[in-house]
GROMACS .gro file of C-alpha atoms in nm:
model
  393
    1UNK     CA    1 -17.898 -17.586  12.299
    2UNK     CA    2 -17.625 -17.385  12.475
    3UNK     CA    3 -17.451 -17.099  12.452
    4UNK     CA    4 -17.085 -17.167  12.610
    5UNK     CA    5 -16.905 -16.827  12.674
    6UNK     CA    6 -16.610 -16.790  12.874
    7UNK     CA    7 -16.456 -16.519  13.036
    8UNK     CA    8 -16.129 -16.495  13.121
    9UNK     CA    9 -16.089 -16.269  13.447
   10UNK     CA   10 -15.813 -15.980  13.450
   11UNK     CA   11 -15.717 -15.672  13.677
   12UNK     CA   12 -15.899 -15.432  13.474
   13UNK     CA   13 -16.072 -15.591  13.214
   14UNK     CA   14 -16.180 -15.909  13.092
   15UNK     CA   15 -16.168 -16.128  12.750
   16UNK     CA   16 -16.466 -16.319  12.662
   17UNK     CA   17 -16.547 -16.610  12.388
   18UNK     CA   18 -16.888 -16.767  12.291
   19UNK     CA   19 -16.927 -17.094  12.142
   20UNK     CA   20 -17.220 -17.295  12.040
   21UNK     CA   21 -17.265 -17.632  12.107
   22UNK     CA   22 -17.054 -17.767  11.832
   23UNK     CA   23 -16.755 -17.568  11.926
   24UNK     CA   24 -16.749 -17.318  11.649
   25UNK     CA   25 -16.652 -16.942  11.767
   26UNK     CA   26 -16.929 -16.696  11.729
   27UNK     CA   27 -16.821 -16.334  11.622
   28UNK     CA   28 -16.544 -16.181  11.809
   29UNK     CA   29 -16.383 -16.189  12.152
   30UNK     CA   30 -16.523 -15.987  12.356
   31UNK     CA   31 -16.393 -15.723  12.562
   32UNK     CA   32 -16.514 -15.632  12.931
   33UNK     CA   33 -16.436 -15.391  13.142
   34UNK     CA   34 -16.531 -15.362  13.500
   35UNK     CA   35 -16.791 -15.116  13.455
   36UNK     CA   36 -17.155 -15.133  13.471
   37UNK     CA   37 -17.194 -14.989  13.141
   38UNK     CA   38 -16.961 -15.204  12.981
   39UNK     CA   39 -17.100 -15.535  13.157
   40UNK     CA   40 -17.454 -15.446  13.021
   41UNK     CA   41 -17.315 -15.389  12.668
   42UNK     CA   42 -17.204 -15.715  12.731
   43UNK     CA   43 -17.530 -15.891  12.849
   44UNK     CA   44 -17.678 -15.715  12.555
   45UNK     CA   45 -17.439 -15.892  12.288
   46UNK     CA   46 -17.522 -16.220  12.483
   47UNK     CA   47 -17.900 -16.194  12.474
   48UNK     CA   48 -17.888 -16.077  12.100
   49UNK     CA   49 -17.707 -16.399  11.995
   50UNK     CA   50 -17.891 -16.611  12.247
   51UNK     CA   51 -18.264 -16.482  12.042
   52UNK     CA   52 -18.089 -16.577  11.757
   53UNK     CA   53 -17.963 -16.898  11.793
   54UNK     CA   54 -18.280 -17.015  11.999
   55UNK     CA   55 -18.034 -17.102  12.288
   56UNK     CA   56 -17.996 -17.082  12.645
   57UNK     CA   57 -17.645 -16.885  12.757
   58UNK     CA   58 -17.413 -17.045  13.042
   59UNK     CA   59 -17.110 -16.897  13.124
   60UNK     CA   60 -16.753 -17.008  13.283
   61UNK     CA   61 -16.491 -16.791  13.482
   62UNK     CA   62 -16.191 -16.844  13.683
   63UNK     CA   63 -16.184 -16.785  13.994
   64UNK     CA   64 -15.892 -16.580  14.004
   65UNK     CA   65 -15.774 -16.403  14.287
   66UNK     CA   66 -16.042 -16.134  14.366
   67UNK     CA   67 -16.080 -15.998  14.072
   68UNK     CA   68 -16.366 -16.209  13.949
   69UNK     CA   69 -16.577 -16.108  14.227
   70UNK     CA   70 -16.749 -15.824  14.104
   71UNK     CA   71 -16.862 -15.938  13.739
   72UNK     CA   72 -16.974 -16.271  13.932
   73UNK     CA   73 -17.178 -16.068  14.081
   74UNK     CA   74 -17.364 -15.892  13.801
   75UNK     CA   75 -17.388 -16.158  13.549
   76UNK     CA   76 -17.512 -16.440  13.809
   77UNK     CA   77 -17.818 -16.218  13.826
   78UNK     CA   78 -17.903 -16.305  13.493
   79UNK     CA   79 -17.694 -16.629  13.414
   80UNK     CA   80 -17.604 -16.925  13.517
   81UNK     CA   81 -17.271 -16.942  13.623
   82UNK     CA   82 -16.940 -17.209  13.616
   83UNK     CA   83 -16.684 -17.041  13.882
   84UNK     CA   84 -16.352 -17.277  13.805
   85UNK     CA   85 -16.016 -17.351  13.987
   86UNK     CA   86 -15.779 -17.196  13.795
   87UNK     CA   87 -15.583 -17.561  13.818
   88UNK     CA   88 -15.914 -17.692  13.674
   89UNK     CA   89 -15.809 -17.449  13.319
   90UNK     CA   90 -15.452 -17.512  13.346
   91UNK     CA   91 -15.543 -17.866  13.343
   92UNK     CA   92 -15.771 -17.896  13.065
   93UNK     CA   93 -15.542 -17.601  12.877
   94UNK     CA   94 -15.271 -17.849  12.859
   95UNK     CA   95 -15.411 -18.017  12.586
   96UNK     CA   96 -15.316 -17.735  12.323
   97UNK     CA   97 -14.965 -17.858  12.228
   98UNK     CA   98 -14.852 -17.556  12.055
   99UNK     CA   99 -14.791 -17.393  12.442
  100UNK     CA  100 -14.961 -17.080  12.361
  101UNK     CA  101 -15.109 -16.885  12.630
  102UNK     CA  102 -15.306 -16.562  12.617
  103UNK     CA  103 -15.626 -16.362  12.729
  104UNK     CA  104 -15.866 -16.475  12.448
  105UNK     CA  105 -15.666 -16.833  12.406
  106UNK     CA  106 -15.768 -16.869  12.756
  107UNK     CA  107 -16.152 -16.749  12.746
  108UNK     CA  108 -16.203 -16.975  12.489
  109UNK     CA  109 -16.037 -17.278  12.650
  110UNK     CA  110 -16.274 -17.169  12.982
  111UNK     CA  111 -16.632 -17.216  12.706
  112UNK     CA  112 -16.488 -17.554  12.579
  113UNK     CA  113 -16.461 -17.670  12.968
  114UNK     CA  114 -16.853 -17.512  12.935
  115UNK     CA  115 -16.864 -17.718  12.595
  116UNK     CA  116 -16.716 -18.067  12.722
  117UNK     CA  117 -16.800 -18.022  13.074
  118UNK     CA  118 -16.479 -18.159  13.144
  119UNK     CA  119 -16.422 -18.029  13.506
  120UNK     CA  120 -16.650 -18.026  13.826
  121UNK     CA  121 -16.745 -17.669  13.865
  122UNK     CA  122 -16.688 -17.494  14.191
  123UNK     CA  123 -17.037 -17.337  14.310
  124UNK     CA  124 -16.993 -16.953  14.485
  125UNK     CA  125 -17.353 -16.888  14.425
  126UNK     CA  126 -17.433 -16.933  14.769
  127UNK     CA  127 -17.366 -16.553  14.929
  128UNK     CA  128 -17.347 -16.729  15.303
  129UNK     CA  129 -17.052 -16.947  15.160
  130UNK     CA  130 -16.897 -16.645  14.997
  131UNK     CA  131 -16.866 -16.465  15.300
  132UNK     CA  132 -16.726 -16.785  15.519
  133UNK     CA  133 -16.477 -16.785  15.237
  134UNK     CA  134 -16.418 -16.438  15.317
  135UNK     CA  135 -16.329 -16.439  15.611
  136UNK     CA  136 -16.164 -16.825  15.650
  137UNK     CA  137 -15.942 -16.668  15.370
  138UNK     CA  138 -15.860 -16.406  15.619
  139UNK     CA  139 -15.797 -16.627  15.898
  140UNK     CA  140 -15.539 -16.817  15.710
  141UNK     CA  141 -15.381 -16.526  15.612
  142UNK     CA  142 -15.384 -16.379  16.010
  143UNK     CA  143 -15.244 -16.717  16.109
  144UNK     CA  144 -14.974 -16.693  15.864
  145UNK     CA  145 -14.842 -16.370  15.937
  146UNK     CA  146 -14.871 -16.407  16.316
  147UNK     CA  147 -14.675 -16.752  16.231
  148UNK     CA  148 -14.417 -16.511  16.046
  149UNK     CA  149 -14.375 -16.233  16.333
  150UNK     CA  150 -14.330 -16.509  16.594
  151UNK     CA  151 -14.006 -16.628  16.393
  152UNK     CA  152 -13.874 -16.268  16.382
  153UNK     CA  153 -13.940 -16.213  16.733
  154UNK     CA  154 -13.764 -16.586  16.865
  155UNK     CA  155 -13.468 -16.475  16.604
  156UNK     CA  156 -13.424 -16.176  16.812
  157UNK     CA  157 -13.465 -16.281  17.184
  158UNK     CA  158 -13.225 -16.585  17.052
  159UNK     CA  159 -13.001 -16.262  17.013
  160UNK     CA  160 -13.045 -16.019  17.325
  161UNK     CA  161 -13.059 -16.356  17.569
  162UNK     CA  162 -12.920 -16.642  17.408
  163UNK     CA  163 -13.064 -16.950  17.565
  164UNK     CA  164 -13.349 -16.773  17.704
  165UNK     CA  165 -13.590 -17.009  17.477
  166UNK     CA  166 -13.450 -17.301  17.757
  167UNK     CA  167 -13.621 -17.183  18.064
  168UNK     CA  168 -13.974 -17.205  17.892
  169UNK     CA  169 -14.176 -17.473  17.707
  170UNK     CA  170 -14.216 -17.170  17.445
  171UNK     CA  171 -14.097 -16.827  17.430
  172UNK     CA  172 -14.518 -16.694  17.356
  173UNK     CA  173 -14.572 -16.840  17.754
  174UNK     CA  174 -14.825 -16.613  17.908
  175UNK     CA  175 -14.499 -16.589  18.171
  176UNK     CA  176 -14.262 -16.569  17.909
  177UNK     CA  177 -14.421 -16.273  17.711
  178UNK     CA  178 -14.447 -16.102  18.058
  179UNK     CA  179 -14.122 -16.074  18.092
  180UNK     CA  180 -14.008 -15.983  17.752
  181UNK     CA  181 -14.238 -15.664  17.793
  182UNK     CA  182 -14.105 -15.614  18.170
  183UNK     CA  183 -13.760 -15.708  18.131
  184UNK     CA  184 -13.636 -15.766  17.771
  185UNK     CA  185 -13.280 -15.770  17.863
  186UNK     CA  186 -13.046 -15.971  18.093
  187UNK     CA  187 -12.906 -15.670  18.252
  188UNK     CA  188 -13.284 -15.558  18.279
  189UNK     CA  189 -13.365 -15.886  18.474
  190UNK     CA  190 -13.021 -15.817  18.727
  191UNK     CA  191 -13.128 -15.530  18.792
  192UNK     CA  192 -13.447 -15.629  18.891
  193UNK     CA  193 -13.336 -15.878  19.127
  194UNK     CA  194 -13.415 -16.241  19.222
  195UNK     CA  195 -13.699 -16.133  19.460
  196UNK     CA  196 -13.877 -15.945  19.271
  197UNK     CA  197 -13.849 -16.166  18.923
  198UNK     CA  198 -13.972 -16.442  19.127
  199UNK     CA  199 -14.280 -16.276  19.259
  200UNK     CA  200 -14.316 -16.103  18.911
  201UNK     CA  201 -14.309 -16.469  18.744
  202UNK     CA  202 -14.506 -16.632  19.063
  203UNK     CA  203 -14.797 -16.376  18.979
  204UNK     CA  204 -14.801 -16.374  18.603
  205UNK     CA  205 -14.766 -16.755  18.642
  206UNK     CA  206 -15.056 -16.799  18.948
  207UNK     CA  207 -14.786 -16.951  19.114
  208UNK     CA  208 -14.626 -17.191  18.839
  209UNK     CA  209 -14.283 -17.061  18.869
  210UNK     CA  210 -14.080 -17.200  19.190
  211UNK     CA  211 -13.744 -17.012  19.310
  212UNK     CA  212 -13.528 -17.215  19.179
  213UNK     CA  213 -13.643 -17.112  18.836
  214UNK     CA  214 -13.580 -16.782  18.925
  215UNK     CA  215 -13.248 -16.844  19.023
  216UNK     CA  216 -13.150 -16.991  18.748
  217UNK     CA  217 -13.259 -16.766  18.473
  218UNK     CA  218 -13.048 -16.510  18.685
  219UNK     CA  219 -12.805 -16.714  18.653
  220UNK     CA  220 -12.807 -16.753  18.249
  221UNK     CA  221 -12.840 -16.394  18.244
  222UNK     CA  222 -12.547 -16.338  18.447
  223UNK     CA  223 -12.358 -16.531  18.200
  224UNK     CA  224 -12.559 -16.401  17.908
  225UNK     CA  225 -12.335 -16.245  17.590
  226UNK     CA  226 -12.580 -16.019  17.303
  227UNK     CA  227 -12.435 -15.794  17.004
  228UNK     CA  228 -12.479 -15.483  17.191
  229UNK     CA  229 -12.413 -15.290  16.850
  230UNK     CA  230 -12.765 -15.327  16.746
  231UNK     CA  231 -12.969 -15.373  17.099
  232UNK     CA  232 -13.120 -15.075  17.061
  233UNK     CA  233 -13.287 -15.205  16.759
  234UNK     CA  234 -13.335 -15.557  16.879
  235UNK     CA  235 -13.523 -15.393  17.208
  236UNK     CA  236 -13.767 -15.187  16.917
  237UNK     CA  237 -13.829 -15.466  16.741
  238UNK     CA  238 -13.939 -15.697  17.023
  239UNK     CA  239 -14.179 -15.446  17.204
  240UNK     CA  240 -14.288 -15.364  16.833
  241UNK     CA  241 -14.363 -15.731  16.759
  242UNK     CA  242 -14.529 -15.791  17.088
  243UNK     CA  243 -14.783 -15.550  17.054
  244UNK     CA  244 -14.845 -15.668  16.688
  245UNK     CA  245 -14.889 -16.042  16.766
  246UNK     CA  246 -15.110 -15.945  17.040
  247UNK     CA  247 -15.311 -15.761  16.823
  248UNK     CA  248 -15.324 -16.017  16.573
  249UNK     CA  249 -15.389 -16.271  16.747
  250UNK     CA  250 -15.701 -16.065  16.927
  251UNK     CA  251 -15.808 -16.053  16.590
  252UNK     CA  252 -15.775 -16.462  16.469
  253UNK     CA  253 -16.016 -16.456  16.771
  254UNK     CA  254 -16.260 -16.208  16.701
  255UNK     CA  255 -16.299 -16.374  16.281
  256UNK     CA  256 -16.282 -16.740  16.434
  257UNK     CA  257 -16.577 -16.618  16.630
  258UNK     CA  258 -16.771 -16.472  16.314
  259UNK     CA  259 -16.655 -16.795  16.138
  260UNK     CA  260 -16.853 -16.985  16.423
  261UNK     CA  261 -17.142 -16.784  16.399
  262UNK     CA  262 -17.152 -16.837  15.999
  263UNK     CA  263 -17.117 -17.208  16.062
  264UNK     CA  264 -17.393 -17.248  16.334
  265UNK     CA  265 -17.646 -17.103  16.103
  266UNK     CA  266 -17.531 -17.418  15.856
  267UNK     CA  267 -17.358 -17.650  16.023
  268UNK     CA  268 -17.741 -17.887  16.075
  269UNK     CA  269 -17.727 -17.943  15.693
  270UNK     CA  270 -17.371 -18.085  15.715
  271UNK     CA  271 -17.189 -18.434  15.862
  272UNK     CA  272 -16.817 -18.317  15.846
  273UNK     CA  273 -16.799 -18.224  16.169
  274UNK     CA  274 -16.946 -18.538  16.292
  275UNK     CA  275 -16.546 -18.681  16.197
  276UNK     CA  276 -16.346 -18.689  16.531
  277UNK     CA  277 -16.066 -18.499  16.494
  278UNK     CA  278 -16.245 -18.217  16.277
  279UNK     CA  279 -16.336 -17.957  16.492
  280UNK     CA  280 -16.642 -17.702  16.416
  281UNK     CA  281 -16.433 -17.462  16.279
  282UNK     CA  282 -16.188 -17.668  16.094
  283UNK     CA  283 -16.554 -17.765  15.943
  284UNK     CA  284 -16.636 -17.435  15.891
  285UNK     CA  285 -16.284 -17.363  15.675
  286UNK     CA  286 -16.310 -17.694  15.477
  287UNK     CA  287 -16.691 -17.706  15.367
  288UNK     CA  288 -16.587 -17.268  15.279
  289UNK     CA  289 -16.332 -17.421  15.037
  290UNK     CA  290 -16.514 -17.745  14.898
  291UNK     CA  291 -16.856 -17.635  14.884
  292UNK     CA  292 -17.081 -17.922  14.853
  293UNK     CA  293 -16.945 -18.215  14.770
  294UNK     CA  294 -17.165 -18.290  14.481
  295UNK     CA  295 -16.952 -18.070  14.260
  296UNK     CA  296 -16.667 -18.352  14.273
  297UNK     CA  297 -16.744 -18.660  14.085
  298UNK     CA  298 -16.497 -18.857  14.292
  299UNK     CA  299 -16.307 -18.797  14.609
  300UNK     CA  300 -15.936 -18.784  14.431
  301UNK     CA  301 -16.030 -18.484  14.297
  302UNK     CA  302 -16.077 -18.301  14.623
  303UNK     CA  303 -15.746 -18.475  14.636
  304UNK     CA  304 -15.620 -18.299  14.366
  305UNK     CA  305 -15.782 -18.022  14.467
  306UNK     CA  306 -15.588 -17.967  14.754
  307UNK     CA  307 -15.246 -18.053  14.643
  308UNK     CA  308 -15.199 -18.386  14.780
  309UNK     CA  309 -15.165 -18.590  14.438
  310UNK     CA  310 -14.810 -18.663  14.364
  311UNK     CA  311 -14.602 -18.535  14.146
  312UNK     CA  312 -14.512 -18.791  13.827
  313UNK     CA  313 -14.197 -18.702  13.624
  314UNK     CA  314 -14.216 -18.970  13.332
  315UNK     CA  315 -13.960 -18.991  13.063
  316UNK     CA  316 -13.916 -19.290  12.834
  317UNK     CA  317 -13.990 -19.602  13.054
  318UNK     CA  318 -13.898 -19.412  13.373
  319UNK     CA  319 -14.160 -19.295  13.603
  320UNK     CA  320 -14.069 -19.098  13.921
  321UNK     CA  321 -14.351 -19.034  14.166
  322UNK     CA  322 -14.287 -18.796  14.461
  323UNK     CA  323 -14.582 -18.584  14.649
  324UNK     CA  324 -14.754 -18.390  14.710
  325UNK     CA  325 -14.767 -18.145  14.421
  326UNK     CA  326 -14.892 -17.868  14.613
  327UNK     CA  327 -15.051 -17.688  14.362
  328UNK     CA  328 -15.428 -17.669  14.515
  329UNK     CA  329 -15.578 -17.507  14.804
  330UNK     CA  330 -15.333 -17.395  15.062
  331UNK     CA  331 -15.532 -17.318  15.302
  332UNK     CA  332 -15.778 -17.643  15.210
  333UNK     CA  333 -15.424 -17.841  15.265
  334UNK     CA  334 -15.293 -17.603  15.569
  335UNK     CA  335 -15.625 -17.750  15.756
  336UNK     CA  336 -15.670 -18.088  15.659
  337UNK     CA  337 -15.357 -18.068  15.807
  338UNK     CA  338 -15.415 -17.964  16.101
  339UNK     CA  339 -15.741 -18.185  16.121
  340UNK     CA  340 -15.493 -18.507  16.056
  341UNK     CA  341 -15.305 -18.433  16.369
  342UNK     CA  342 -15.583 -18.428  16.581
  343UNK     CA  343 -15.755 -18.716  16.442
  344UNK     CA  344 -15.491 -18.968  16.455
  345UNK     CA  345 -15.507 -18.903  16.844
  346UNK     CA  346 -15.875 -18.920  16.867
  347UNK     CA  347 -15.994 -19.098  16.561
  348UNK     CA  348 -15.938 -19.431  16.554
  349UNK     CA  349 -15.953 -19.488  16.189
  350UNK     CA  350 -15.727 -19.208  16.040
  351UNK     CA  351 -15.529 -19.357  16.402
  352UNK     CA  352 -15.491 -19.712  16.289
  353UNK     CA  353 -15.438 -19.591  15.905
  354UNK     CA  354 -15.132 -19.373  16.020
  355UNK     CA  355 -15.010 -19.607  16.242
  356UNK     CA  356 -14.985 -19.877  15.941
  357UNK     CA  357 -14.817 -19.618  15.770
  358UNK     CA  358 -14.570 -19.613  15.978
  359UNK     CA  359 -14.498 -19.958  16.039
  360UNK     CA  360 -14.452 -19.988  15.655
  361UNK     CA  361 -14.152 -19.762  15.706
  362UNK     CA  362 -14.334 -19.440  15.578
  363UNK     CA  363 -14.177 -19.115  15.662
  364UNK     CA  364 -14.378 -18.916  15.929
  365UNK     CA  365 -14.471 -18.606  15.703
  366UNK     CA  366 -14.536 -18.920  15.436
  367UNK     CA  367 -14.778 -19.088  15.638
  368UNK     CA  368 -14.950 -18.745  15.766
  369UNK     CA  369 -15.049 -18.680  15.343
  370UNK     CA  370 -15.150 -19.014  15.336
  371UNK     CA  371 -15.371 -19.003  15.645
  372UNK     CA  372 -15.510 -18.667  15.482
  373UNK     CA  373 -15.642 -18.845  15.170
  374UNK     CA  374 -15.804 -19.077  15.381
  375UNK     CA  375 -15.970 -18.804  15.603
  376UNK     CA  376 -16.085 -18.669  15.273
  377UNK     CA  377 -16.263 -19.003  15.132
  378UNK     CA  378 -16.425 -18.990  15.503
  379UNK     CA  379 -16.529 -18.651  15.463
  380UNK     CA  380 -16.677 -18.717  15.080
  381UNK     CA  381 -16.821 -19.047  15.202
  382UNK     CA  382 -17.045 -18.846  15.492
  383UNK     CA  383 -17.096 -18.557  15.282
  384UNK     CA  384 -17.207 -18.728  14.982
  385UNK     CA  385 -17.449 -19.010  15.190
  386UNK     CA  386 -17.560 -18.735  15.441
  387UNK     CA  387 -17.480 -18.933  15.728
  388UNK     CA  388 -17.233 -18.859  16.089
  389UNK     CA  389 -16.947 -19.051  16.057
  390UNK     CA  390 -16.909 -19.390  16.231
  391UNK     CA  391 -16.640 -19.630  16.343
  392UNK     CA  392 -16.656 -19.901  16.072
  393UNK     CA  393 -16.747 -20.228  16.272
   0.00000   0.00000   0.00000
């Protein structure tokens, strides 16, 4: 016999409910604070009603935000523990048609999940995964600010050198960036002269650069117009958000690295990475998300579980379907993504699957989700048997 108590997680302090394994509410909700002293008054209440009932306690949490991290922490010492998606509660939540929605409503909707075992818990016991989560979580969030300053800073060269963006396959050119530190400014690359640019571009470039490109970006700049009104602030924030995407990016590098090293140490127990087109540290972020695969029952719920199910409006006998519903992992869906790209260059099967996509008349970002919810029955299928992938025969 179980004890089902759930805890729903808050800033400051948390709500708890217990539940035997009829359903029926035992005592009062409970409240938790984040404080050792409170937590053990806690665990005492818990063990006092576990002697008495002759049962064993389990407990459920969401895994919201960070905040769940530190009473995780403490109780898995002495429990077992159901970490769930906080899509997984707001899924089996809508079931209560009266709409209501509060602390204890919620703690007790986490113990009948407990009760009903109704969703696949996601495991954090494993400290190793916890800190690849850490810092893959990090990565994403580098990546996405770094993605952020680059806009700002191509807004604002599009404004001090219009066209400038013309002379370069990208702006963030090892060349390119050169210059914008050197010689920010049209007038700034006049003055300098067409000699000098050209060895300054033929030495940051090992020779890349001929002349003629020289010439002509002296030329654009000659004919150049910018909103002089607010240069001075244009020319601040440009140096301001080179230096800061250089640092950044120094940094992606430096937690990709500790990401690798995490991975390396795990990587022999796992066949994810055996998928063309999933690199090891794509493997790395998507087994830090996941976890093992045994925790999903089926592979459309990693599905759901990273946003790609569609959304379904349905009203009377109408049915709309559109997708994806992105209400999962971002950064599960943000590389999956990325893994798709690659792999329908080098993979032949998520290849030929996107391709057929396409000749059905798919849209491109259309047949990209699709190709990703085939990558993920790959990545169940090799997980789950425990064998590399293979091209089917």
């Amino acid at each position: 016999m179980y004890l089902n108590i759930g805890i729903d997680i808050a800033k400051d302090a948390h709500e708890a409910c217990i539940l035997d394994d009829e359903g029926k509410q035992i005592g009062r909700y409970i409240q938790i604070k984040n404080l050792k002293s409170s937590i053990e008054k806690f665990i005492e209440r818990v063990e006092s009603v576990s002697n008495r009932l002759n049962s064993i306690p389990r407990i459920g949490m969401e895994a919201t935000g960070i905040y769940w991290y530190a009473i995780y922490s403490e109780l898995s010492k002495h429990y077992e523990i159901h970490a769930y998606n906080p899509s997984q509660v707001k899924g089996f939540a809508a079931v209560n048609i009266r709409g209501s929605k509060t602390d204890k409503i919620d703690a007790k909707t986490i113990a009948a999940i407990l009760q009903f075992g109704e969703a696949p818990k996601t495991c954090y016991g494993d400290k190793k995964r916890m800190e690849l989560k850490e810092y893959c979580g990090f990565h994403f969030k580098l990546k996405s600010n770094v993605a952020n300053l680059k806009k700002r800073l191509i807004r604002n060269v599009h404004l001090i050198f219009p066209r400038y963006d013309q002379m370069f396959s990208s702006i963030f050119t090892k060349t390119s960036i050169a210059i914008l530190n050197e010689v920010p400014r049209p007038s700034d690359m006049l003055g300098m002269g067409e000699e000098k640019l050209y060895e300054f571009m033929k030495k940051t470039s090992r020779n890349h650069y001929s002349p003629e490109k020289t010439r002509k970006l002296l030329e654009m700049a000659k004919d150049s117009i910018s909103p002089d009104f607010i240069e001075e602030a244009l020319l601040f924030e440009v140096k301001s958000l080179l230096n800061l995407i250089e640092y950044m990016e120094s940094q992606i590098k430096e937690v990709e690295t500790r990401i690798l090293a995490a991975w390396e140490t795990l990587k022999d127990k796992h066949y994810l990475q055996t998928i063309p087109g999933i690199s090891d540290l794509m493997a790395a972020m998507i087994w830090a998300e996941l976890g093992d695969v045994e925790n999903f029952q089926h592979p459309d719920q990693i599905v759901a579980f990273a946003g790609y199910d569609p959304k379904v409006k349905k009203s009377g006998n109408k049915e709309v379907i559109s997708g994806p519903n992105k209400r999962g992992s971002r950064l599960l869906r943000w590389v999956l993504g990325r893994a798709v790209v690659q792999a329908k260059m080098h993979n032949p099967v998520i290849k030929q699957y996107f391709m057929k996509k396409i000749s059905e008349g798919k849209h491109y970002n259309t047949a990209l989700c699709a190709a990703a919810k085939k990558m993920i029955r790959i990545i169940w299928s090799v997980e789950k048997n425990k064998k590399p992938f293979q091209v089917p025969t």
